Short mmCIF file of C-alpha atoms in Angstrom, two decimals:
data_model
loop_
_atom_site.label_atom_id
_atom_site.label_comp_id
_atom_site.label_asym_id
_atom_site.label_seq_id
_atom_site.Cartn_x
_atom_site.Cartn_y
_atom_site.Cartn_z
CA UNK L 6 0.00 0.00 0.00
CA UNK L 7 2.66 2.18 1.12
CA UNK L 8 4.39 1.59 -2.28
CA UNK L 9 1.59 2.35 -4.65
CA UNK L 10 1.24 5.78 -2.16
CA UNK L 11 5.01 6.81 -3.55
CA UNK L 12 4.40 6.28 -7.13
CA UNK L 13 1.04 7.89 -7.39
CA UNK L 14 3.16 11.47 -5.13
CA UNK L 15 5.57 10.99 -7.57
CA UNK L 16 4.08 11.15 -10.47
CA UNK L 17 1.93 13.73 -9.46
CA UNK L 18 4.94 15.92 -8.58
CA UNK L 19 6.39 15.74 -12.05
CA UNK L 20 2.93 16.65 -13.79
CA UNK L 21 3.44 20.26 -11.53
CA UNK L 22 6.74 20.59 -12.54
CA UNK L 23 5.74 20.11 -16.61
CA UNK L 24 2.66 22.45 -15.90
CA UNK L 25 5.62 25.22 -14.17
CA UNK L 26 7.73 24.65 -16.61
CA UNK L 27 4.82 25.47 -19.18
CA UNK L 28 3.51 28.31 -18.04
CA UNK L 29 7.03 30.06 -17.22
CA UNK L 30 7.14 30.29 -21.24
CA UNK L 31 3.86 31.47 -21.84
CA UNK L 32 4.73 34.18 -19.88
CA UNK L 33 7.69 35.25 -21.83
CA UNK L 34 6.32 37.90 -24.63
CA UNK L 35 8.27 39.70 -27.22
CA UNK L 36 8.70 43.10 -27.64
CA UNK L 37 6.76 44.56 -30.45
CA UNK L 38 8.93 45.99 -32.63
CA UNK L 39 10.55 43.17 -34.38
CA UNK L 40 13.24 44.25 -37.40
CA UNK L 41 14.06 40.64 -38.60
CA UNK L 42 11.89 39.55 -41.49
CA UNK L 43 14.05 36.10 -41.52
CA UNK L 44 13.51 35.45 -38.01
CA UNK L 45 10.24 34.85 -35.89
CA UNK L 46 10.12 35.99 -32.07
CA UNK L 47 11.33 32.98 -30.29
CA UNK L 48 11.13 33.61 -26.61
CA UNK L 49 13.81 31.07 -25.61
CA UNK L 50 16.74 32.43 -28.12
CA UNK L 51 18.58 34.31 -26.16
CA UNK L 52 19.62 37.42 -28.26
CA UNK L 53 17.58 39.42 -31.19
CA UNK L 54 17.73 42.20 -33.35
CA UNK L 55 15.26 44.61 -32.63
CA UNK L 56 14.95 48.38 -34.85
CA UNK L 57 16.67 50.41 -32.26
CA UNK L 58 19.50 48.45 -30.71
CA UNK L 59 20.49 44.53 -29.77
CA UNK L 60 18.51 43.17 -26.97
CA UNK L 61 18.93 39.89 -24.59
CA UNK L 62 16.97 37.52 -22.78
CA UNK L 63 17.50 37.58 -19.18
CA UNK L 64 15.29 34.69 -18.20
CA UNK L 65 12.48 36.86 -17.85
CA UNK L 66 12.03 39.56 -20.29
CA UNK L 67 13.77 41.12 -23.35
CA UNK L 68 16.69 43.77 -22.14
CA UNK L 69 18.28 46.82 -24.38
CA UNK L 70 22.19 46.47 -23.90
CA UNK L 71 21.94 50.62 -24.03
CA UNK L 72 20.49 49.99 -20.16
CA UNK L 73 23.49 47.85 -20.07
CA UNK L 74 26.33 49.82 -20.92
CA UNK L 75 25.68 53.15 -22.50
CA UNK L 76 28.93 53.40 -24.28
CA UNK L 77 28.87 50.80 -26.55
CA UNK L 78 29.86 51.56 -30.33
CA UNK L 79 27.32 50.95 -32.70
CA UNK L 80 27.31 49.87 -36.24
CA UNK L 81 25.26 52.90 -37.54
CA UNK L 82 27.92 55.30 -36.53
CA UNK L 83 25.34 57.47 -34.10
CA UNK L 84 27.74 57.48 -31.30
CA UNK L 85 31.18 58.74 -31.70
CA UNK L 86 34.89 57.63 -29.58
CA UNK L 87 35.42 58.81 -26.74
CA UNK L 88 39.15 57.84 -25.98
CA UNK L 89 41.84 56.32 -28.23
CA UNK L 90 41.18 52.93 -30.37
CA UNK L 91 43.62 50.25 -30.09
CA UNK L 92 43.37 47.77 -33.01
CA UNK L 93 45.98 45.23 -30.85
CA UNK L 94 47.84 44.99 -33.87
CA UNK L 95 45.31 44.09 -36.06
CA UNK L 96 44.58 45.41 -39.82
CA UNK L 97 41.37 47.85 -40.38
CA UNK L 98 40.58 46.85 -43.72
CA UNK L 99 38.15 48.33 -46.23
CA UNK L 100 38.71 52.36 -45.44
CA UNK L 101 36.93 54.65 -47.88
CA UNK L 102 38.94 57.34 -49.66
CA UNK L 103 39.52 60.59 -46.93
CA UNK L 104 38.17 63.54 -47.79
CA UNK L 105 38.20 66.01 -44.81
CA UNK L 106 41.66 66.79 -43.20
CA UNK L 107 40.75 64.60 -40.28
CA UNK L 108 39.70 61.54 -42.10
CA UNK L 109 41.94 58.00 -41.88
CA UNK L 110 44.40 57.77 -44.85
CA UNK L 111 44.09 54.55 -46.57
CA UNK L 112 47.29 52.79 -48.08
CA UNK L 113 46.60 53.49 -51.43
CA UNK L 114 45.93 57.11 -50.98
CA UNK L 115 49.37 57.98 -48.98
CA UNK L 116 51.39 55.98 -52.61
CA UNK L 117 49.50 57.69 -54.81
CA UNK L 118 50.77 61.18 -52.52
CA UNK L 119 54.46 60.22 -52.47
CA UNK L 120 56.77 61.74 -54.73
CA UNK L 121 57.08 59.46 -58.15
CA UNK L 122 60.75 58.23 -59.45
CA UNK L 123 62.84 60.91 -60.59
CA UNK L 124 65.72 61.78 -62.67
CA UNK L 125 67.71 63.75 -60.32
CA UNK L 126 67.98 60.46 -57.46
CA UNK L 127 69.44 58.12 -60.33
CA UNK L 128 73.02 58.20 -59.69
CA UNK L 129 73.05 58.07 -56.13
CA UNK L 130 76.39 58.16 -54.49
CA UNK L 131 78.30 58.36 -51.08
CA UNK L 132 78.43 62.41 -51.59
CA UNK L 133 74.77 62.21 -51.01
CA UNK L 134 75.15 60.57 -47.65
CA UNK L 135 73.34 63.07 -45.04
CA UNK L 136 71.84 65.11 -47.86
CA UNK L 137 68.44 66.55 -47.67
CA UNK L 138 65.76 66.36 -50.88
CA UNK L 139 62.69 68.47 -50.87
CA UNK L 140 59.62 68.55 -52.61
CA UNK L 141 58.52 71.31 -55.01
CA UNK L 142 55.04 70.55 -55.92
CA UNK L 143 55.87 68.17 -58.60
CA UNK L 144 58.94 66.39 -57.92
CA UNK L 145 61.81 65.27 -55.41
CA UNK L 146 64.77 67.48 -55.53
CA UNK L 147 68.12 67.94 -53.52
CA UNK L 148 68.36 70.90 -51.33
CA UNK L 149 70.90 73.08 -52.89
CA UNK L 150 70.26 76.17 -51.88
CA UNK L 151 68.09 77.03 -54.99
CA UNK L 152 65.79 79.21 -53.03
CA UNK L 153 64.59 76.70 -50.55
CA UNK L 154 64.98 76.88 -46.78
CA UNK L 155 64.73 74.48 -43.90
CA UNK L 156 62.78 75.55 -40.73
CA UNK L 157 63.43 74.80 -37.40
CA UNK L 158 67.18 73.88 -37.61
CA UNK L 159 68.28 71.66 -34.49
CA UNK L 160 70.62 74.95 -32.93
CA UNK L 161 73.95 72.68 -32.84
CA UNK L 162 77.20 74.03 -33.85
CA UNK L 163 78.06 73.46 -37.28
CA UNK L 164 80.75 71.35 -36.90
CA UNK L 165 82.48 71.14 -40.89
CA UNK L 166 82.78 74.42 -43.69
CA UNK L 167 80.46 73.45 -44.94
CA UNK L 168 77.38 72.60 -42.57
CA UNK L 169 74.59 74.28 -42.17
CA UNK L 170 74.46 77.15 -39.57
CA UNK L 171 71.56 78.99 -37.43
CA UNK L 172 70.79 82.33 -37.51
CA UNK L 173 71.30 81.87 -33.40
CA UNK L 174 75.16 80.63 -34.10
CA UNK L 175 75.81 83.15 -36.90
CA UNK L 176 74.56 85.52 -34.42
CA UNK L 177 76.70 85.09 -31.69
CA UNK L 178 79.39 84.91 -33.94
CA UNK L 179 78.65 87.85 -35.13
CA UNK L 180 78.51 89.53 -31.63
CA UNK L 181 81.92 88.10 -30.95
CA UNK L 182 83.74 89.90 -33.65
CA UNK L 183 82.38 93.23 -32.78
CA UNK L 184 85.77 94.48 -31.23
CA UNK L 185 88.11 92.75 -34.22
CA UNK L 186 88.81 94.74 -37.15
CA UNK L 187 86.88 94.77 -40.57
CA UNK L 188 87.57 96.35 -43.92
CA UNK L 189 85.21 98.84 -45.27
CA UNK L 190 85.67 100.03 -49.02
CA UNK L 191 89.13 98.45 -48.86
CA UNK L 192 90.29 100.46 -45.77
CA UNK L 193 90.63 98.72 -42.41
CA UNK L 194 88.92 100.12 -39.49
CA UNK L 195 88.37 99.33 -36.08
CA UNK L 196 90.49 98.27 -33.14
CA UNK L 197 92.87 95.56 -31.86
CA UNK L 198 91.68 93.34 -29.11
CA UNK L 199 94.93 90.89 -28.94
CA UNK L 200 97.39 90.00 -32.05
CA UNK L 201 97.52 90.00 -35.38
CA UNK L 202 99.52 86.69 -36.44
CA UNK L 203 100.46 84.38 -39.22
CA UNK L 204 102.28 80.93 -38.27
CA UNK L 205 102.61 82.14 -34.70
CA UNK L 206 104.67 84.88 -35.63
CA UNK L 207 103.27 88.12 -34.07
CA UNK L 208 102.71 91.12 -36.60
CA UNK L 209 100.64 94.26 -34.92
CA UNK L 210 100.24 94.56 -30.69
CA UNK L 211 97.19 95.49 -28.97
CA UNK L 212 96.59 98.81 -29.71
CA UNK L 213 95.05 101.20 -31.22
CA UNK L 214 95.82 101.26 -35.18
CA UNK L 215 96.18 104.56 -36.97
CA UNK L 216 94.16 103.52 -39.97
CA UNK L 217 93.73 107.07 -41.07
CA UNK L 218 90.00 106.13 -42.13
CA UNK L 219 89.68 109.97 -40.61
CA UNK L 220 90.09 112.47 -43.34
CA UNK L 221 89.69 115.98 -41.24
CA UNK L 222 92.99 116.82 -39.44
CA UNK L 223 93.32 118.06 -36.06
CA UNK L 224 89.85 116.78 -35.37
CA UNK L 225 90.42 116.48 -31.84
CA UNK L 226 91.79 120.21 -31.83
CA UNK L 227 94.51 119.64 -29.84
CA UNK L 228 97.22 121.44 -32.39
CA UNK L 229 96.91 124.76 -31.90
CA UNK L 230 100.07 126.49 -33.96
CA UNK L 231 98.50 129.96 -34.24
CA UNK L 232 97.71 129.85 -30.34
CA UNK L 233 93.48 130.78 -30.34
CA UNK L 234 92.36 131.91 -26.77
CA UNK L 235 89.38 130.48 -26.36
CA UNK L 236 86.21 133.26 -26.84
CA UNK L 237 88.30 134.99 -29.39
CA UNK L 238 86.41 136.41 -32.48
CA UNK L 239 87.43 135.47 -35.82
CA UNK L 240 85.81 137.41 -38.95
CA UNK L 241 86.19 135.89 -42.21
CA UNK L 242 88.99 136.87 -44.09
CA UNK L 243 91.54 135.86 -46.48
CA UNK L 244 92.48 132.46 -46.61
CA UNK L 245 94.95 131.69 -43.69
CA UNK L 246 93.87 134.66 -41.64
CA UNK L 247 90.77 133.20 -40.22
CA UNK L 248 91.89 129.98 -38.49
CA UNK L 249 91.26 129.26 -35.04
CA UNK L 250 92.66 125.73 -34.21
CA UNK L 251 94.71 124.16 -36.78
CA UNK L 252 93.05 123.23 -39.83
CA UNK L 253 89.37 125.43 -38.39
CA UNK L 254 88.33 128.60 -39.92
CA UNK L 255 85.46 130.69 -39.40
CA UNK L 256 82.67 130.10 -41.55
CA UNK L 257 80.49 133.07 -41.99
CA UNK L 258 79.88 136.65 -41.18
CA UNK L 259 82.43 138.94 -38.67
CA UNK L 260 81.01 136.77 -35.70
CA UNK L 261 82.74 133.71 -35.56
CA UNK L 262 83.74 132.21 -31.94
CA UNK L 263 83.69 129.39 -29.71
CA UNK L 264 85.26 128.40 -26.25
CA UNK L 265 87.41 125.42 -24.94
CA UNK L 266 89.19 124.17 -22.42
CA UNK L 267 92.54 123.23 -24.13
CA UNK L 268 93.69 119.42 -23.02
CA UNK L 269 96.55 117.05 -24.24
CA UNK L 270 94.15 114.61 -25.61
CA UNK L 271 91.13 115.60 -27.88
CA UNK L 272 89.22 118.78 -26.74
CA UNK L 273 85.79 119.88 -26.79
CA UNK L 274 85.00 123.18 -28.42
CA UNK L 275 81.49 125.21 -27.82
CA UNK L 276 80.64 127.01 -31.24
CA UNK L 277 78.95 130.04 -29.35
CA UNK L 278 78.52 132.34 -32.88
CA UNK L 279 78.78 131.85 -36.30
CA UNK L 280 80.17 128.66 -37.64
CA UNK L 281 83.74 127.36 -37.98
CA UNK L 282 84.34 124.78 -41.13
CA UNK L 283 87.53 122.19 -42.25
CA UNK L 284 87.86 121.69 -46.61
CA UNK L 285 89.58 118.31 -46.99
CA UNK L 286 92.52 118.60 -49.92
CA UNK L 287 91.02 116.64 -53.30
CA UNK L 288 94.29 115.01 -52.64
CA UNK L 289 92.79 112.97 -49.79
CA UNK L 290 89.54 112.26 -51.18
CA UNK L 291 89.31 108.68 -53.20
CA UNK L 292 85.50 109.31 -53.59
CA UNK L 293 82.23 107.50 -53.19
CA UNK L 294 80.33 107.47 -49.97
CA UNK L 295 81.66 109.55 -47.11
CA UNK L 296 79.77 109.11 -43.35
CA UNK L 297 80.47 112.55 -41.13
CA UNK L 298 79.81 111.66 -37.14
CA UNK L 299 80.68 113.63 -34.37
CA UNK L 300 79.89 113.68 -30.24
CA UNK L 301 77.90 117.16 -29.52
CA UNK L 302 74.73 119.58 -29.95
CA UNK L 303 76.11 120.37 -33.07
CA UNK L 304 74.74 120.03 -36.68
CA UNK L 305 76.82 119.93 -39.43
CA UNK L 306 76.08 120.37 -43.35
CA UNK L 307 79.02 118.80 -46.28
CA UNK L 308 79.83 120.12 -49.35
CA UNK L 309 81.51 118.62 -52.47
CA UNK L 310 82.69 120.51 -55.68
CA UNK L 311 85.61 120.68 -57.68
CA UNK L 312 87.05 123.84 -56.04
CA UNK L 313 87.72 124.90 -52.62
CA UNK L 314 84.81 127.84 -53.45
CA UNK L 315 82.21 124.84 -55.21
CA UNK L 316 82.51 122.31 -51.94
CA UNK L 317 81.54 125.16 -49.74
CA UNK L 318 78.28 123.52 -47.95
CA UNK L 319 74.50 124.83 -48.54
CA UNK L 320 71.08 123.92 -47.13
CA UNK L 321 70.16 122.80 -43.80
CA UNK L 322 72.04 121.33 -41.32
CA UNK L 323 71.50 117.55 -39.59
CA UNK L 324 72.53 116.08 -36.57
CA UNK L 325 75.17 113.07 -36.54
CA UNK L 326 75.77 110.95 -38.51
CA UNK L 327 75.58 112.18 -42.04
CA UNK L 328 75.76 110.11 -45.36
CA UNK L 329 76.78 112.11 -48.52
CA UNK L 330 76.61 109.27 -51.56
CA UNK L 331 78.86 109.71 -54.57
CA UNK L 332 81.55 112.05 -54.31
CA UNK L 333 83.69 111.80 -57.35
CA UNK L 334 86.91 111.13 -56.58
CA UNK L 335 89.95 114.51 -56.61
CA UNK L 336 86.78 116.48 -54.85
CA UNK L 337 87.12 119.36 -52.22
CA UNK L 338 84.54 117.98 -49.25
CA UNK L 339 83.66 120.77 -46.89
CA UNK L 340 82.45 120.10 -43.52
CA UNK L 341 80.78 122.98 -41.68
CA UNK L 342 79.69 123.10 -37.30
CA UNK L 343 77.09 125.44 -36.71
CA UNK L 344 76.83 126.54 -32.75
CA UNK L 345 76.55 124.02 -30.26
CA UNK L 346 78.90 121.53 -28.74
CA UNK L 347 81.80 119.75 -30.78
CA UNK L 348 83.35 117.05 -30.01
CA UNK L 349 85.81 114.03 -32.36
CA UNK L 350 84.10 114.67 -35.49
CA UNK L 351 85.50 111.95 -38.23
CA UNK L 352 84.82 112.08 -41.76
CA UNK L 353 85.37 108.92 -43.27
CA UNK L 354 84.98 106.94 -46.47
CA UNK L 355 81.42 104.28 -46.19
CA UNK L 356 77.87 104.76 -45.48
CA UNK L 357 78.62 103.35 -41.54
CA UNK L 358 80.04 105.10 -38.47
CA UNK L 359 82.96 103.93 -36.68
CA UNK L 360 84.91 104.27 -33.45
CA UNK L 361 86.76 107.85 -33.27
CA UNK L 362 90.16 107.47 -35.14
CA UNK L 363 92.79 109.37 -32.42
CA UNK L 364 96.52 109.41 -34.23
CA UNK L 365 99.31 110.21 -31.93
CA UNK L 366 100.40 114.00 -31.34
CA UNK L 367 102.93 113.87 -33.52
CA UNK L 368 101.47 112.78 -35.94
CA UNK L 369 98.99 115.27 -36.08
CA UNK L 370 101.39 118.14 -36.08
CA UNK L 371 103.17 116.96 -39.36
CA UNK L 372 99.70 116.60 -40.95
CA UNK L 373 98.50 120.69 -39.69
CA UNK L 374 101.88 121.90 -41.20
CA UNK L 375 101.48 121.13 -44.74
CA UNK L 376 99.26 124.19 -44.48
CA UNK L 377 100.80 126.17 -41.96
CA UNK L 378 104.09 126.30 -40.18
CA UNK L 379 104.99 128.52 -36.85
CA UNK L 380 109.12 128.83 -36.93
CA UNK L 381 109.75 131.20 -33.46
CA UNK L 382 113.21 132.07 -33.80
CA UNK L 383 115.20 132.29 -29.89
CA UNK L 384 118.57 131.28 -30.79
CA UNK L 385 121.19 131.28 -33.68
CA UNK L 386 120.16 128.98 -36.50
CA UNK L 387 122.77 128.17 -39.07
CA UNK L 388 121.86 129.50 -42.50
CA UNK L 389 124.09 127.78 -45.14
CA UNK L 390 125.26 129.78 -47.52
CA UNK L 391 124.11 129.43 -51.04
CA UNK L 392 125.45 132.86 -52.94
CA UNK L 393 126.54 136.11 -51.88
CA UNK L 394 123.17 137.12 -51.31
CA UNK L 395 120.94 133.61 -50.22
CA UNK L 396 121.16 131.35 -48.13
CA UNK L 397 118.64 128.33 -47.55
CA UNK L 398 116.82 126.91 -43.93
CA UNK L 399 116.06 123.62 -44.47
CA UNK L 400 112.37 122.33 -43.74
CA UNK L 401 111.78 118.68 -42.38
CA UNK L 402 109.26 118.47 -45.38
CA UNK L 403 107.45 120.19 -48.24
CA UNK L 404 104.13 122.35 -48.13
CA UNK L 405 101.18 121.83 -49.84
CA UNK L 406 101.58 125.08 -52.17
CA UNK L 407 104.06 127.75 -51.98
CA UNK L 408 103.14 129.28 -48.56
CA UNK L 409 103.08 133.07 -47.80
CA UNK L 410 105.22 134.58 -45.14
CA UNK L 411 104.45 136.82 -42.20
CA UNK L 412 106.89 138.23 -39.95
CA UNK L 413 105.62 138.59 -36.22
CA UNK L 414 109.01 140.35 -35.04
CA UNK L 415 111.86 141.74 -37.42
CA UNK L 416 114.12 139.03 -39.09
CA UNK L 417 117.62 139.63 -38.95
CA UNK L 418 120.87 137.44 -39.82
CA UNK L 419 124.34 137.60 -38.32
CA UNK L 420 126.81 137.66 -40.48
CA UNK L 421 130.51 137.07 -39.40
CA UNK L 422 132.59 140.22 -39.11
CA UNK L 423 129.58 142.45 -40.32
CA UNK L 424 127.02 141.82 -37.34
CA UNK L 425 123.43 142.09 -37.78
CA UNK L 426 121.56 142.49 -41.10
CA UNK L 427 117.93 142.86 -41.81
CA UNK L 428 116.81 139.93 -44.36
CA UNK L 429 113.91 138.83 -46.41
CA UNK L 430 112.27 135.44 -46.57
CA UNK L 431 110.93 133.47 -49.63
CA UNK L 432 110.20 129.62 -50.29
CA UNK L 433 111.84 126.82 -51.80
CA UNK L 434 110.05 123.63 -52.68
CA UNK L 435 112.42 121.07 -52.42
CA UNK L 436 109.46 118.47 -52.87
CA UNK L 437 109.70 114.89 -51.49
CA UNK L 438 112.73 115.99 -50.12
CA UNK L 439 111.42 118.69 -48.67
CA UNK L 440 111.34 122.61 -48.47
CA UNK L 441 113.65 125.31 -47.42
CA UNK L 442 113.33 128.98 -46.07
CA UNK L 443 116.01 131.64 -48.23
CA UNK L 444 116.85 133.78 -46.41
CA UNK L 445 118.07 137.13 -48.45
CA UNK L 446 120.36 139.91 -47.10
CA UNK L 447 123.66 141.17 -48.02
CA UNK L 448 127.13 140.66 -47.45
CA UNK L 449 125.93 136.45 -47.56
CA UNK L 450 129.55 135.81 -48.52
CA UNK L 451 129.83 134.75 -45.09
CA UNK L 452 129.15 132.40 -42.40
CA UNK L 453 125.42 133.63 -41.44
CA UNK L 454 122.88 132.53 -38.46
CA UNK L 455 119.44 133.66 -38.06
CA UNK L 456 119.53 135.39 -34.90
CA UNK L 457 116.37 136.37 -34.12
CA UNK L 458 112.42 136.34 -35.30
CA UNK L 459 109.40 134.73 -35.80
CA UNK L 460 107.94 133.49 -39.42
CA UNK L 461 104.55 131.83 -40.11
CA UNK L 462 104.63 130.05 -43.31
CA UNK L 463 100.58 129.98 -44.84
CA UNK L 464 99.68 127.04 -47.69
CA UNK L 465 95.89 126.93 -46.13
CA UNK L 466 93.05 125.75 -49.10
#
């Protein structure tokens, strides 16, 4: 009995479980939307394709995997990256043709870009090693400086001739010749900042080099042969008569003055009235561009011409520097100060200032007495005799023209067993070799000295 009990509970247990079983799929539904005209809504598949997104079966009811995770990529390209795509080494194949800037390059594309075989990379050769090519909108070519430049240069040091450099390193090197010397219009200029040397064998000191670049003379006024006080008017006169300072005459008018404070080195003047002006010999003038600079409230004018009259200057004045252009060579230039201060004015040949040229003192004296010559006579000063009536004092050098005399005190010779004598002065150009005073009295016959006087000797432009 107990038996046939077991077997009727058990099979009664298994019809509830078919019947469960049953009616857990009946209530499965699908959604209504169903995209698939190949498939029919199966309840018990697990996954389907429904219009909007992919859905799955979670053992009660259709879910969207949007609900699941929202940043899934889909197929129809309505959601865009959001970080960086890693294909884990894998091809993406079947990439249209880019058309915007940002769009992925496909292989074909970037060949058909690259430059095609050309002529000028058929013979290459170990001189090309390290070359660079460029490309000029329709071929490959080697960079060879045909107009072409390359941007952002690593800034390294060219190391060879012939490598490339920076602006930055041809800069600096540049900066680090700024105290050497240079040549302008074939003329060196500048200043010495250790040795000049070939094979270790030393040439030129440091120093200063007299280049004479600077054509005005005396233009630190420190010669002063006709002995200017300072504040002293000067009218304009003859030629000669209206120097102040060596190699400075008054420019206009019967007002003409300036003040200074003399010094052994170069001087500052103060043009207080009038103007005071230099006229460079056509002998020193090669011609082209000349630059005039000076130190000062002055402003200067230049004038050019083929006479001392034609280079006097005209127009307006400028301040420092000034540029003339094309002065023909053999020309008087003619600088001119109007008032202010004054201080190392240099006219030199070149459109480009330079560093003050200062020449040693005597120097300067040689170059002031071509054009004028102070002889103050305190002792006796052999005359040799030439005749009965001349007799010749040797200069160290020739003038630039046959200067005029002035006497400041009475000239008189000695002559041996006759005493003094009055006399009379006249030039002799002895040219490169180099002038001579005659002296002219009487009773030259014998032994004479010039005892006493003073002479100026005037060859001014």
């Amino acid at each position: 009995m107990d038996g046939i009990l077991m077997k009727s509970l058990r099979g009664i247990f298994a019809i509830i479980l078919v019947l469960a079983l049953i009616t857990a799929q009946v209530g499965a539904t699908c959604p209504a939307t169903w995209n698939d005209p190949n498939l029919t809504c199966i309840v018990t598949q697990n996954w389907h394709d429904f219009v909007n997104n992919w859905t799955y079966w979670n053992t009660s009811a259709f879910t969207s995997i949007n609900a699941v995770n929202s940043a899934m990529l889909f197929q129809n390209g309505t959601r865009v990256m959001i970080g960086s795509l890693n294909a884990g080494g894998y091809n993406i194949s079947n990439v249209s043709t880019p058309i915007a800037s940002g769009d992925a390059a496909t292989k074909s594309y970037v060949d058909s870009k690259a430059p095609s075989s050309n002529t000028a990379f058929s013979a290459l050769s170990a001189s090309q090693n390290g070359n660079i090519t460029v490309w000029n909108g329709t071929s490959a070519r080697w960079l060879n400086d045909s107009g072409y430049t390359i941007p952002s240069l690593i800034a390294a040091v060219p190391i060879v001739n012939s490598s490339y450099a920076t602006t930055t390193y041809v800069t600096a090197v540049n900066t680090s010749q700024t105290n050497n010397l240079t040549v302008v219009n074939s003329t060196i200029q500048g200043q010495l900042s250790g040795y000049v040397s070939t094979s270790n064998t030393t040439y030129i000191q440091t120093g200063t080099l007299n280049t004479f670049k600077n054509v005005l003379i005396n233009p630190g006024f420190t010669v002063n042969q006709r002995a200017y006080v300072s504040g002293t008017n000067i009218s304009v006169g003859s030629p000669g008569n209206n120097y102040a300072h060596d190699r400075w005459r008054a420019g206009t008018g019967v007002t003409n003055t300036y003040t200074f404070t003399q010094l052994v080195s170069p001087t500052q003047i103060t043009i207080t009235n009038g103007t005071f002006l230099q006229t460079v010999e056509n002998a020193n003038v090669i011609g082209g561009n000349y630059t005039l600079s000076w130190t000062g409230t002055d402003q200067a004018r230049i004038g050019y011409g083929t006479t001392v009259a034609a280079s006097l200057p005209s127009g307006s004045y400028a301040a420092s520097p000034i540029v003339i252009s094309n002065i023909p060579a053999g020309d008087y230039i003619t600088v001119e100060y109007n008032t202010g201060t004054l201080y190392e004015p240099q006219l030199e040949s070149g459109t480009v200032p330079t560093k003050f040229e200062f020449r040693q003192y005597p120097i300067e004296v040689v170059l002031c007495q071509r054009y004028f010559k102070r002889i103050v006579l305190n002792g006796n000063i052999y005359v040799p005799i030439v005749s009965s009536t001349v007799g010749l004092a040797p200069l160290q050098y020739d003038m630039r023209s046959t200067p005029t005399f002035t006497n400041t005190t009475p000239i008189a010779v000695n002559v041996f067993g006759v005493g003094l004598r009055s006399a009379t002065l006249s030039y002799f150009s002895g040219g490169l070799t180099g002038g001579s005073v005659q002296v002219a009295s009487t009773d030259m016959n014998q032994a004479t000295y010039l005892r006493s006087g003073a002479i100026a000797l005037n060859a001014e432009l």
